[in-house]
């Protein structure tokens, strides 16, 4: 054996690193097969190598993903976690590579470790966005709804994100779940609120009448403390207003046009576009924003003033339409709006000031 090991032994970590460095995907797949078929004592250490590689060289690891079924169902929690994080890392750029693992990932939505549940939902959501036919929408909705009720915010956040992906791939697939979202829009986690608002807004663009029954719940999000949530709510309300819906109470757009966050300001302009009466009422402020330094705000304000209700996204404003594009990504502040010192970057567990070197919850090394 060129790596100095016996045929039945797990491949040395150095052999995996070398194959990955050479981008020899077929060799990586062969080594992962040996790893899967060998002793599980070496799995955690070797999966650390694969997880790191998936972040930087996902195309090299992707062909080996069908072999991850054994790792995802292993009795050792750190093994399952490293495996599912590797799957997600690959899925972010090559989501269809996850398709052979749909069944086992669906089972992992009920894993006894919440972070495995969360990442499994995320992987399935990424696949559903890229290829809606690859995921059974009925099963996915039911499992994601269960995860939305999880006691752990990280699991709820990933389930909400999975719904946003599912809606981006096929808005019809989320229509029957919209009514369930209303009770979750006030979740304590801003990440949950943001991704659910994204899912609702995405459905509203194609099926506003489906979302109108919870329109007042969405309007309540305009007072949310997180600017990204407020922005998504404005997108949704803009889509509903264009369909003729009006909230039970008056919606004052002035605070959002003067909001210090450009994400909110641009979407407030977009929500006004096409409503000549409201545009005229806010014309002085819109004219100011049409000269703003921020490109998205400037374009959105100009769009509103020009009266092109459906031109905002084409004019360069990133709205929910853009979320359907697999190349669209969000600022890290959306995922982690309230970063904390001494906190694990993966699961959020707070460390004591002096340690430990690995997260006691999810086994992530370093800080």
Coordinates of N, CA, C and O in Angstrom, one line a residue, residues 164-260:
X164 N -37.1 28.4 4.3 CA -36.8 29.5 3.3 C -36.2 28.9 2.0 O -36.6 29.3 0.9
X165 N -35.4 27.9 2.2 CA -34.8 27.3 1.0 C -35.9 26.5 0.2 O -35.9 26.5 -1.0
X166 N -36.7 25.8 0.9 CA -37.8 25.1 0.3 C -38.7 26.0 -0.5 O -39.1 25.7 -1.6
X167 N -39.0 27.1 0.1 CA -39.9 28.1 -0.6 C -39.2 28.7 -1.8 O -39.8 29.0 -2.8
X168 N -37.9 28.9 -1.7 CA -37.1 29.5 -2.8 C -37.1 28.5 -4.0 O -37.1 28.9 -5.2
X169 N -37.0 27.2 -3.7 CA -37.0 26.2 -4.8 C -38.4 26.0 -5.4 O -38.5 25.9 -6.6
X170 N -39.4 26.0 -4.5 CA -40.8 25.8 -5.0 C -41.7 26.5 -4.0 O -42.1 25.9 -3.0
X171 N -42.2 27.7 -4.3 CA -43.1 28.4 -3.3 C -44.3 27.6 -3.0 O -44.9 27.7 -1.9
X172 N -44.8 26.8 -4.0 CA -46.0 26.0 -3.8 C -45.8 25.0 -2.6 O -46.8 24.7 -1.9
X173 N -44.6 24.5 -2.5 CA -44.3 23.5 -1.4 C -44.5 24.0 0.0 O -44.7 23.2 0.9
X174 N -44.5 25.3 0.2 CA -44.6 25.9 1.5 C -46.0 26.5 1.8 O -46.3 27.0 2.9
X175 N -46.9 26.5 0.8 CA -48.2 27.2 0.9 C -49.0 26.7 2.1 O -49.5 27.4 2.9
X176 N -49.0 25.3 2.2 CA -49.8 24.7 3.3 C -49.2 24.9 4.7 O -49.9 24.7 5.7
X177 N -47.9 25.4 4.7 CA -47.3 25.5 6.0 C -47.3 27.0 6.5 O -47.0 27.3 7.7
X178 N -47.8 27.9 5.7 CA -47.8 29.3 6.0 C -48.6 29.6 7.3 O -48.1 30.4 8.2
X179 N -49.7 29.0 7.4 CA -50.5 29.2 8.6 C -49.8 28.8 9.9 O -50.1 29.4 10.9
X180 N -48.9 27.8 9.8 CA -48.2 27.4 11.0 C -47.1 28.4 11.4 O -46.6 28.4 12.5
X181 N -46.7 29.2 10.4 CA -45.6 30.1 10.7 C -46.0 31.3 11.6 O -45.2 31.8 12.3
X182 N -47.3 31.6 11.6 CA -47.8 32.8 12.3 C -47.4 32.7 13.8 O -47.0 33.7 14.4
X183 N -47.6 31.5 14.4 CA -47.3 31.3 15.8 C -45.8 31.3 16.1 O -45.4 31.4 17.3
X184 N -45.0 31.3 15.1 CA -43.5 31.2 15.3 C -42.8 32.5 14.9 O -41.6 32.7 15.1
X185 N -43.6 33.5 14.4 CA -43.0 34.7 13.9 C -42.5 35.6 15.1 O -41.8 36.5 14.9
X186 N -42.9 35.2 16.3 CA -42.5 36.0 17.5 C -41.5 35.1 18.3 O -41.2 35.4 19.5
X187 N -40.8 34.2 17.6 CA -39.8 33.3 18.3 C -38.7 34.2 19.0 O -38.4 35.3 18.4
X188 N -38.2 33.8 20.1 CA -37.2 34.6 20.8 C -35.9 34.7 20.0 O -35.1 35.7 20.2
X189 N -35.7 33.8 19.0 CA -34.5 33.9 18.2 C -34.7 34.7 17.0 O -35.5 34.5 16.2
X190 N -33.8 35.8 16.8 CA -34.0 36.6 15.6 C -33.7 35.8 14.3 O -34.2 36.2 13.2
X191 N -32.8 34.8 14.4 CA -32.5 34.0 13.3 C -33.8 33.2 12.8 O -34.1 33.1 11.6
X192 N -34.5 32.7 13.8 CA -35.8 32.0 13.4 C -36.7 33.0 12.7 O -37.3 32.7 11.7
X193 N -36.9 34.2 13.4 CA -37.8 35.1 12.8 C -37.4 35.6 11.4 O -38.2 35.7 10.5
X194 N -36.1 35.8 11.2 CA -35.6 36.2 9.9 C -35.9 35.2 8.8 O -36.5 35.5 7.7
X195 N -35.6 33.9 9.1 CA -35.7 32.9 8.0 C -37.2 32.6 7.8 O -37.6 32.4 6.6
X196 N -38.1 32.6 8.8 CA -39.5 32.4 8.6 C -40.1 33.6 7.8 O -40.9 33.4 6.9
X197 N -39.6 34.8 8.1 CA -40.1 36.0 7.3 C -39.6 35.9 5.9 O -40.4 36.3 5.0
X198 N -38.4 35.3 5.7 CA -38.0 35.1 4.3 C -38.8 34.1 3.6 O -39.2 34.3 2.4
X199 N -39.2 33.0 4.2 CA -40.0 32.0 3.6 C -41.4 32.6 3.3 O -41.9 32.4 2.2
X200 N -42.0 33.3 4.2 CA -43.3 33.9 4.0 C -43.3 34.9 2.9 O -44.2 35.0 2.0
X201 N -42.2 35.8 2.8 CA -42.1 36.8 1.8 C -42.0 36.1 0.4 O -42.5 36.6 -0.6
X202 N -41.2 35.0 0.4 CA -41.0 34.3 -0.9 C -42.3 33.8 -1.4 O -42.6 33.8 -2.6
X203 N -43.1 33.2 -0.5 CA -44.4 32.7 -0.9 C -45.3 33.8 -1.4 O -46.1 33.7 -2.4
X204 N -45.2 34.9 -0.7 CA -46.1 36.1 -0.9 C -45.9 36.6 -2.3 O -46.8 37.1 -3.0
X205 N -44.7 36.5 -2.9 CA -44.4 37.1 -4.2 C -45.3 36.3 -5.3 O -45.7 36.9 -6.2
X206 N -45.4 35.0 -5.1 CA -46.1 34.2 -6.1 C -47.6 34.0 -5.7 O -48.5 33.8 -6.5
X207 N -47.8 33.9 -4.4 CA -49.2 33.5 -3.9 C -49.6 34.5 -2.7 O -49.7 34.0 -1.6
X208 N -49.8 35.7 -3.0 CA -50.1 36.7 -1.9 C -51.3 36.3 -1.2 O -51.4 36.5 0.1
X209 N -52.3 35.7 -1.8 CA -53.6 35.4 -1.1 C -53.3 34.3 -0.1 O -54.1 34.2 0.9
X210 N -52.3 33.5 -0.3 CA -52.0 32.5 0.7 C -51.5 33.1 2.0 O -51.7 32.6 3.1
X211 N -50.8 34.2 1.9 CA -50.1 34.8 3.0 C -51.0 35.9 3.7 O -50.9 36.2 4.9
X212 N -52.0 36.4 3.0 CA -52.9 37.5 3.5 C -53.5 37.2 4.8 O -53.6 38.1 5.7
X213 N -53.9 35.9 5.1 CA -54.5 35.6 6.5 C -53.6 35.9 7.6 O -54.0 36.1 8.8
X214 N -52.2 35.9 7.4 CA -51.3 36.1 8.5 C -50.6 37.5 8.3 O -49.6 37.8 8.9
X215 N -51.2 38.3 7.4 CA -50.6 39.6 7.1 C -50.4 40.5 8.3 O -49.4 41.2 8.4
X216 N -51.3 40.5 9.2 CA -51.2 41.3 10.4 C -50.1 40.8 11.3 O -49.4 41.6 12.0
X217 N -49.9 39.5 11.3 CA -48.7 39.0 12.1 C -47.4 39.4 11.5 O -46.5 39.7 12.2
X218 N -47.4 39.5 10.2 CA -46.2 40.0 9.5 C -46.0 41.4 9.8 O -44.9 41.9 10.0
X219 N -47.1 42.2 9.8 CA -47.0 43.6 10.1 C -46.4 43.9 11.4 O -45.7 44.9 11.7
X220 N -46.7 43.0 12.4 CA -46.1 43.2 13.7 C -44.6 43.1 13.7 O -44.0 43.7 14.6
X221 N -44.0 42.5 12.7 CA -42.6 42.3 12.7 C -41.9 43.7 12.3 O -40.7 43.8 12.4
X222 N -42.7 44.7 11.9 CA -42.1 46.0 11.6 C -41.6 46.6 12.8 O -40.8 47.6 12.7
X223 N -42.0 46.1 14.0 CA -41.4 46.7 15.2 C -40.3 45.8 15.8 O -39.9 46.0 16.9
X224 N -39.9 44.8 15.0 CA -38.9 43.9 15.5 C -37.6 44.6 15.8 O -37.2 45.5 15.1
X225 N -36.8 44.1 16.8 CA -35.5 44.7 17.1 C -34.4 44.4 16.1 O -33.4 45.0 16.1
X226 N -34.6 43.4 15.2 CA -33.6 43.0 14.3 C -33.9 43.7 12.9 O -35.0 43.5 12.4
X227 N -33.0 44.4 12.4 CA -33.3 45.1 11.1 C -33.5 44.2 9.9 O -34.3 44.5 9.0
X228 N -32.9 43.0 9.9 CA -33.1 42.1 8.8 C -34.5 41.5 8.8 O -35.1 41.3 7.8
X229 N -35.0 41.3 10.0 CA -36.4 40.9 10.2 C -37.4 41.9 9.7 O -38.3 41.7 8.9
X230 N -37.1 43.2 10.1 CA -38.0 44.3 9.6 C -38.0 44.4 8.1 O -39.0 44.6 7.4
X231 N -36.8 44.2 7.5 CA -36.7 44.3 6.1 C -37.5 43.3 5.3 O -38.2 43.5 4.4
X232 N -37.4 42.0 5.8 CA -38.2 40.9 5.2 C -39.7 41.2 5.4 O -40.4 40.9 4.4
X233 N -40.1 41.7 6.5 CA -41.5 42.0 6.7 C -42.0 43.1 5.7 O -43.1 43.0 5.2
X234 N -41.1 44.1 5.4 CA -41.5 45.1 4.4 C -41.6 44.5 3.1 O -42.6 44.8 2.3
X235 N -40.8 43.5 2.7 CA -40.9 42.9 1.4 C -42.2 42.1 1.3 O -42.9 42.2 0.3
X236 N -42.5 41.4 2.3 CA -43.8 40.7 2.3 C -45.0 41.6 2.2 O -45.9 41.4 1.4
X237 N -45.0 42.6 3.0 CA -46.1 43.6 3.0 C -46.3 44.3 1.7 O -47.4 44.6 1.2
X238 N -45.1 44.6 1.1 CA -45.2 45.2 -0.3 C -45.8 44.3 -1.3 O -46.6 44.7 -2.1
X239 N -45.5 43.0 -1.2 CA -46.2 42.0 -2.1 C -47.7 41.9 -1.9 O -48.5 41.8 -2.8
X240 N -48.0 41.9 -0.6 CA -49.5 41.8 -0.2 C -50.2 43.1 -0.7 O -51.4 43.0 -1.1
X241 N -49.6 44.2 -0.5 CA -50.3 45.5 -0.8 C -50.5 45.5 -2.3 O -51.6 46.1 -2.8
X242 N -49.6 45.0 -3.1 CA -49.8 45.0 -4.5 C -51.0 44.2 -5.0 O -51.5 44.3 -6.1
X243 N -51.3 43.2 -4.1 CA -52.5 42.3 -4.4 C -53.8 42.9 -3.9 O -54.8 42.3 -3.9
X244 N -53.7 44.1 -3.2 CA -54.9 44.7 -2.7 C -55.1 44.5 -1.2 O -56.1 45.1 -0.7
X245 N -54.3 43.8 -0.6 CA -54.5 43.6 0.9 C -54.1 44.8 1.7 O -53.1 45.5 1.3
X246 N -54.8 45.1 2.8 CA -54.5 46.1 3.7 C -54.5 45.6 5.1 O -55.4 44.8 5.4
X247 N -53.6 46.0 6.0 CA -53.6 45.6 7.4 C -54.8 46.1 8.1 O -55.4 47.2 7.7
X248 N -55.1 45.5 9.3 CA -56.2 46.0 10.1 C -55.8 47.4 10.7 O -56.7 48.3 10.8
X249 N -54.5 47.6 11.0 CA -54.1 48.9 11.5 C -53.3 49.6 10.4 O -52.8 49.0 9.5
X250 N -53.1 50.9 10.6 CA -52.3 51.7 9.7 C -50.8 51.3 9.8 O -50.3 51.0 10.9
X251 N -50.1 51.3 8.7 CA -48.7 51.0 8.7 C -48.0 52.3 8.3 O -48.2 52.9 7.3
X252 N -47.1 52.8 9.2 CA -46.4 54.0 9.0 C -45.0 53.7 8.4 O -44.2 53.1 9.1
X253 N -44.8 54.1 7.2 CA -43.5 53.8 6.6 C -42.4 54.8 6.9 O -41.2 54.5 6.7
X254 N -42.8 55.9 7.5 CA -41.8 56.9 7.7 C -40.6 56.4 8.6 O -39.4 56.7 8.3
X255 N -40.9 55.7 9.7 CA -39.8 55.2 10.5 C -38.8 54.3 9.7 O -37.6 54.2 10.0
X256 N -39.3 53.6 8.8 CA -38.5 52.6 8.0 C -37.7 53.3 6.9 O -36.6 52.9 6.6
X257 N -38.3 54.4 6.4 CA -37.5 55.2 5.4 C -36.4 56.0 6.1 O -35.4 56.4 5.4
X258 N -36.6 56.3 7.4 CA -35.5 57.0 8.1 C -34.7 56.0 9.0 O -33.8 56.5 9.8
X259 N -34.9 54.7 8.9 CA -34.1 53.8 9.6 C -32.7 53.9 9.3 O -32.3 54.1 8.1
X260 N -31.8 53.7 10.2 CA -30.4 53.8 10.0 C -29.8 52.6 9.2 O -28.6 52.7 8.9

